[in-house]
Short mmCIF file of N, CA and C in Angstrom, two decimals:
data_model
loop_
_atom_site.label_atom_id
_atom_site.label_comp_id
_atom_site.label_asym_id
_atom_site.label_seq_id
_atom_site.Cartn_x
_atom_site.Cartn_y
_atom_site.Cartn_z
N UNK A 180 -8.98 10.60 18.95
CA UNK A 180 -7.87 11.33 18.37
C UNK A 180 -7.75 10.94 16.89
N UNK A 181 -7.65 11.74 16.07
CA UNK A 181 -7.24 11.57 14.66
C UNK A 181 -6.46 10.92 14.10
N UNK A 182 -6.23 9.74 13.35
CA UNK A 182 -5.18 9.42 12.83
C UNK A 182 -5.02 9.23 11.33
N UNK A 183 -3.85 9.17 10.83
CA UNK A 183 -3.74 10.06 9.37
C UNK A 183 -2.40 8.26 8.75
N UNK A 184 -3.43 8.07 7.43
CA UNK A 184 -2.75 7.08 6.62
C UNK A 184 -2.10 7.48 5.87
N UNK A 185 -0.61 7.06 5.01
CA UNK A 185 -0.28 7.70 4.34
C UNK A 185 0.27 6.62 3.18
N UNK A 186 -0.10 6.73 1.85
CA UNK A 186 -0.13 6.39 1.00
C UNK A 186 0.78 6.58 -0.11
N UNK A 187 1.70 5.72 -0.69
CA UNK A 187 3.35 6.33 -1.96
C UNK A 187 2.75 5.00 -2.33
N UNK A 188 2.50 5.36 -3.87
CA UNK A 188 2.82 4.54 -4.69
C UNK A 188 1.79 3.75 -4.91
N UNK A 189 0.37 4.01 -4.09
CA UNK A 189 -0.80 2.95 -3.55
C UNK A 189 -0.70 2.11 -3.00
N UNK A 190 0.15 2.27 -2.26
CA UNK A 190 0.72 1.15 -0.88
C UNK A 190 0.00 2.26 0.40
N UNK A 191 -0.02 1.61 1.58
CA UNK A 191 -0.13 2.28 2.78
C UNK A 191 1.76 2.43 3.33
N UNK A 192 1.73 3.48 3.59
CA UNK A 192 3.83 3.64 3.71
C UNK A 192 3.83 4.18 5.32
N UNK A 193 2.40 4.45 5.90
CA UNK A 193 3.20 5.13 7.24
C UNK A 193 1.96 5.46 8.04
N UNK A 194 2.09 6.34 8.86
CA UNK A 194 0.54 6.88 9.53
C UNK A 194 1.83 8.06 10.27
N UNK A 195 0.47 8.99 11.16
CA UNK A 195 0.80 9.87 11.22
C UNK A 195 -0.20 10.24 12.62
N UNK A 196 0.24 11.11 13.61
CA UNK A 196 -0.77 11.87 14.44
C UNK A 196 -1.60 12.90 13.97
N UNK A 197 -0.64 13.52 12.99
CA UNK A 197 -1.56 14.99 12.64
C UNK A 197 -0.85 15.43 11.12
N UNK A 198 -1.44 16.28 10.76
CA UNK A 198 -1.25 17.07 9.23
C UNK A 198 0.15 16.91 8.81
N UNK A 199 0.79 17.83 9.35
CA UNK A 199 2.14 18.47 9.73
C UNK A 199 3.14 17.34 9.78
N UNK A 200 2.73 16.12 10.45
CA UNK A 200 3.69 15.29 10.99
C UNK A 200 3.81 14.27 9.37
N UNK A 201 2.46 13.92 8.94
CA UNK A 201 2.31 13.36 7.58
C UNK A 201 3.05 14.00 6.45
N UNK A 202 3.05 15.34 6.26
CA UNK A 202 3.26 16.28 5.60
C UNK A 202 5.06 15.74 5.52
N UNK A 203 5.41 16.35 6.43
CA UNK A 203 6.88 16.02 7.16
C UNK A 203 7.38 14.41 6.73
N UNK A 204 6.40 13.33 6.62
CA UNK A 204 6.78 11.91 6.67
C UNK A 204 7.23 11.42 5.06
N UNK A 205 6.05 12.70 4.15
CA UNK A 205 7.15 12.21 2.81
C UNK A 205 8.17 12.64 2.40
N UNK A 206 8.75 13.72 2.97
CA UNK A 206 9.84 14.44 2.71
C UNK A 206 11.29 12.65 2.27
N UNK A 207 10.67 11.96 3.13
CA UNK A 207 11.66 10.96 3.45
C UNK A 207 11.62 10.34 2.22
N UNK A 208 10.40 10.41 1.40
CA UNK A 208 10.16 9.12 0.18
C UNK A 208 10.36 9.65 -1.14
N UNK A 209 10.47 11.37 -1.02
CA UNK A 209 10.60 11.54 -2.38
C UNK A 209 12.04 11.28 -2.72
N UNK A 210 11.96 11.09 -4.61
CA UNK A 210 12.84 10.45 -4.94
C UNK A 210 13.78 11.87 -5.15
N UNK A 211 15.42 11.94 -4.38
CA UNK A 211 16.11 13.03 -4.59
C UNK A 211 16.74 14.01 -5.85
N UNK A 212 15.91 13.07 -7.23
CA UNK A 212 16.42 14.01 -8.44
C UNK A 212 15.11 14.25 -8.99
N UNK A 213 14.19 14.91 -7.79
CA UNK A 213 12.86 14.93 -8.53
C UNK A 213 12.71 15.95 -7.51
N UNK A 214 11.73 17.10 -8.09
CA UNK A 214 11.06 18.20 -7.42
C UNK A 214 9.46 17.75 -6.79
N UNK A 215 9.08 18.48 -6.34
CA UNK A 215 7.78 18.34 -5.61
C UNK A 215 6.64 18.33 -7.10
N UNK A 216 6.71 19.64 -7.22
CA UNK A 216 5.74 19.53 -8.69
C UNK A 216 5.96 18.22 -9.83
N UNK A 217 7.19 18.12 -9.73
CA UNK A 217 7.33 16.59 -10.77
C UNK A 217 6.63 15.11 -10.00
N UNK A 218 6.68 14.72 -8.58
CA UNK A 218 6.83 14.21 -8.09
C UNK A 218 4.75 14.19 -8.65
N UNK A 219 4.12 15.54 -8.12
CA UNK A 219 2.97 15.18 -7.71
C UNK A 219 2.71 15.10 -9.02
N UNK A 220 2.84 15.57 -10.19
CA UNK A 220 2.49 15.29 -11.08
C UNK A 220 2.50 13.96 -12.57
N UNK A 221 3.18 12.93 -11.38
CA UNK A 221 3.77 11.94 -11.59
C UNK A 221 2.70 10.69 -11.30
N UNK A 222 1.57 9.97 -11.69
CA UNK A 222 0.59 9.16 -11.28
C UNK A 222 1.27 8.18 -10.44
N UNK A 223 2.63 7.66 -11.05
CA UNK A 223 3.03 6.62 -9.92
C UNK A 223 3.54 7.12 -8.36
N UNK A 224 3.48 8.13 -8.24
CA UNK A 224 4.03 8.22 -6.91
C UNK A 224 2.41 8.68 -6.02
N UNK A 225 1.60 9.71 -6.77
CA UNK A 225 0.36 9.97 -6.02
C UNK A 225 0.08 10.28 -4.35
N UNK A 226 1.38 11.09 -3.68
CA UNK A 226 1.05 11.15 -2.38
C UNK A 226 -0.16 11.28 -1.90
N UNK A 227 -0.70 10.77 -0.87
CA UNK A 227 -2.51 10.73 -0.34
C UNK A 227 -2.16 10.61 1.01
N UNK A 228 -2.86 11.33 1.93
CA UNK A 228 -3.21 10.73 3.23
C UNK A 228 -4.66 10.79 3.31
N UNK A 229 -5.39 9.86 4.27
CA UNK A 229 -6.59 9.40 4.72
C UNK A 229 -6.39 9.67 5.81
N UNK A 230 -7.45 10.52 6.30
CA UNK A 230 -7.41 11.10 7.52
C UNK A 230 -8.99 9.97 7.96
N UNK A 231 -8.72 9.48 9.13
CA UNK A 231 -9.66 8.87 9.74
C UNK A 231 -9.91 9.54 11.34
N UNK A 232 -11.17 9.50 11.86
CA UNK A 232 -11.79 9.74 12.97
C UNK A 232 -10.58 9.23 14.45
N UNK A 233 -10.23 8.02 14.03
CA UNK A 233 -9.64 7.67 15.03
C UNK A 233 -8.60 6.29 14.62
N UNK A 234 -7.84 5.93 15.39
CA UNK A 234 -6.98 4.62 15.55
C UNK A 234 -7.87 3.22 15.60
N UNK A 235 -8.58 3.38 16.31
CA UNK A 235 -9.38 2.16 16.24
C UNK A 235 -10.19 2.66 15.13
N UNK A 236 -10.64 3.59 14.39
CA UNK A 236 -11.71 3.51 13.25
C UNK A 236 -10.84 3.24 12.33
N UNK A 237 -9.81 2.83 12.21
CA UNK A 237 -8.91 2.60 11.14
C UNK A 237 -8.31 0.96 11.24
N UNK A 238 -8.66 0.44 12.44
CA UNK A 238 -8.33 -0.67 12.61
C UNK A 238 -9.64 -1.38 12.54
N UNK A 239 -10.95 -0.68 12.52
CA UNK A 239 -11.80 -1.30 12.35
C UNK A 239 -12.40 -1.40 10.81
N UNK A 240 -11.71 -0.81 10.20
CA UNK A 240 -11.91 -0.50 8.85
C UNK A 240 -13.35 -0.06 8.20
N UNK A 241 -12.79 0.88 9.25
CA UNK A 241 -14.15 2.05 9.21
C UNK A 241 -13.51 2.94 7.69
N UNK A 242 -14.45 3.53 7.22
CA UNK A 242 -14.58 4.46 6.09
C UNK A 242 -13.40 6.16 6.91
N UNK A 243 -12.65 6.03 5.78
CA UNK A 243 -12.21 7.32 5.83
C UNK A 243 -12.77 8.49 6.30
N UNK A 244 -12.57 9.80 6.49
CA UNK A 244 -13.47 11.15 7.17
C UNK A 244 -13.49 11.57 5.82
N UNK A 245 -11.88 11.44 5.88
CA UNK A 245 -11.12 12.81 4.36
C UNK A 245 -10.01 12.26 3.41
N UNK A 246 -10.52 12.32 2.38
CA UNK A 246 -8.73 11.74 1.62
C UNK A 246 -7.93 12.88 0.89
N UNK A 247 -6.77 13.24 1.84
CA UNK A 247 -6.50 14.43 1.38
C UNK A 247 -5.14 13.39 0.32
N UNK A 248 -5.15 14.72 -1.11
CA UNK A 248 -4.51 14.82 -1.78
C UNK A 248 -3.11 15.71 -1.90
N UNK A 249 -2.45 16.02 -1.11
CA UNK A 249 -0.92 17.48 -0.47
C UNK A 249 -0.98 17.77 -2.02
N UNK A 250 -0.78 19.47 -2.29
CA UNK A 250 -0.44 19.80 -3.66
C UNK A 250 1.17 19.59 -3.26
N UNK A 251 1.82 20.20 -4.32
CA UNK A 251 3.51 20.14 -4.62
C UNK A 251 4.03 21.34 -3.24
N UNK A 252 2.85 22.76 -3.34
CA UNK A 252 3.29 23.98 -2.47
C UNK A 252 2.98 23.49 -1.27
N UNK A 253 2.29 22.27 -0.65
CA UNK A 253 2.20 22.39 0.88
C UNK A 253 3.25 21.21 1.07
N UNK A 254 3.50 20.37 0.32
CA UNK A 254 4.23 19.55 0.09
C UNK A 254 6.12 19.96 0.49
N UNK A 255 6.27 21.16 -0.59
CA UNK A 255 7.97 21.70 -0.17
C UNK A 255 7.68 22.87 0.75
N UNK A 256 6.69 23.07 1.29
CA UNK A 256 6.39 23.80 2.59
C UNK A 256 7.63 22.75 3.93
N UNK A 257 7.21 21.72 4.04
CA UNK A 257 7.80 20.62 4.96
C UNK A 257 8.87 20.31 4.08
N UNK A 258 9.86 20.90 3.22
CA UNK A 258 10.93 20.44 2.55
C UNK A 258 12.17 20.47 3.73
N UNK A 259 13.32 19.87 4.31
CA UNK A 259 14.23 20.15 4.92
C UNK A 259 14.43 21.04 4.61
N UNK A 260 14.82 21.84 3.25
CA UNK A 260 15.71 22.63 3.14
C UNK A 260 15.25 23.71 2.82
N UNK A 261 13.52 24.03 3.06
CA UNK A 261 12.80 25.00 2.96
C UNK A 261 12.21 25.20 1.49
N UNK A 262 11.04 25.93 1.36
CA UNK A 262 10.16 26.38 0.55
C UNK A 262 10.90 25.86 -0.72
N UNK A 263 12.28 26.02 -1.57
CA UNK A 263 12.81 25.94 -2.55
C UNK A 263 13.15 24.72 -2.74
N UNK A 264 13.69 23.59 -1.80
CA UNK A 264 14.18 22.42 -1.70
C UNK A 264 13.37 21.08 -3.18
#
């Protein structure tokens, strides 16, 4: 099963089962007088998830599959308060 790292700030901040759920997990970290486009375009914050093969390939510190980068639009896609938020 897939499991998904998630990365604020170049710290590891969380993990995730799937896309969606990661996607959903920074909603929590962005900072509230900041938009998505500011946020990603911001080097210190740099949202990333690492999508790895599995739980144990991540505990074995196995090599990543994928290091996804979320733009700002898939990003306030998962906004609480929808697309505009």
């Amino acid at each position: 099963m897939t499991f998904y790292e998630l990365i604020w700030q170049g710290e590891g901040c969380g993990d995730a089962a799937d896309l969606e759920e990661a996607l959903a997990f920074f909603q929590e970290l962005k900072p509230k007088t900041m938009d998505w486009p500011e946020v990603c375009a911001d080097p210190q914050y740099s949202p990333t998830i690492r999508r790895y093969r599995s739980f144990d390939a991540f505990l074995d510190n196995e090599d990543e599959v994928e290091t996804i980068h979320p733009t700002a639009e898939l990003l306030q896609r998962f906004a609480p308060d929808g697309p505009e938020a």
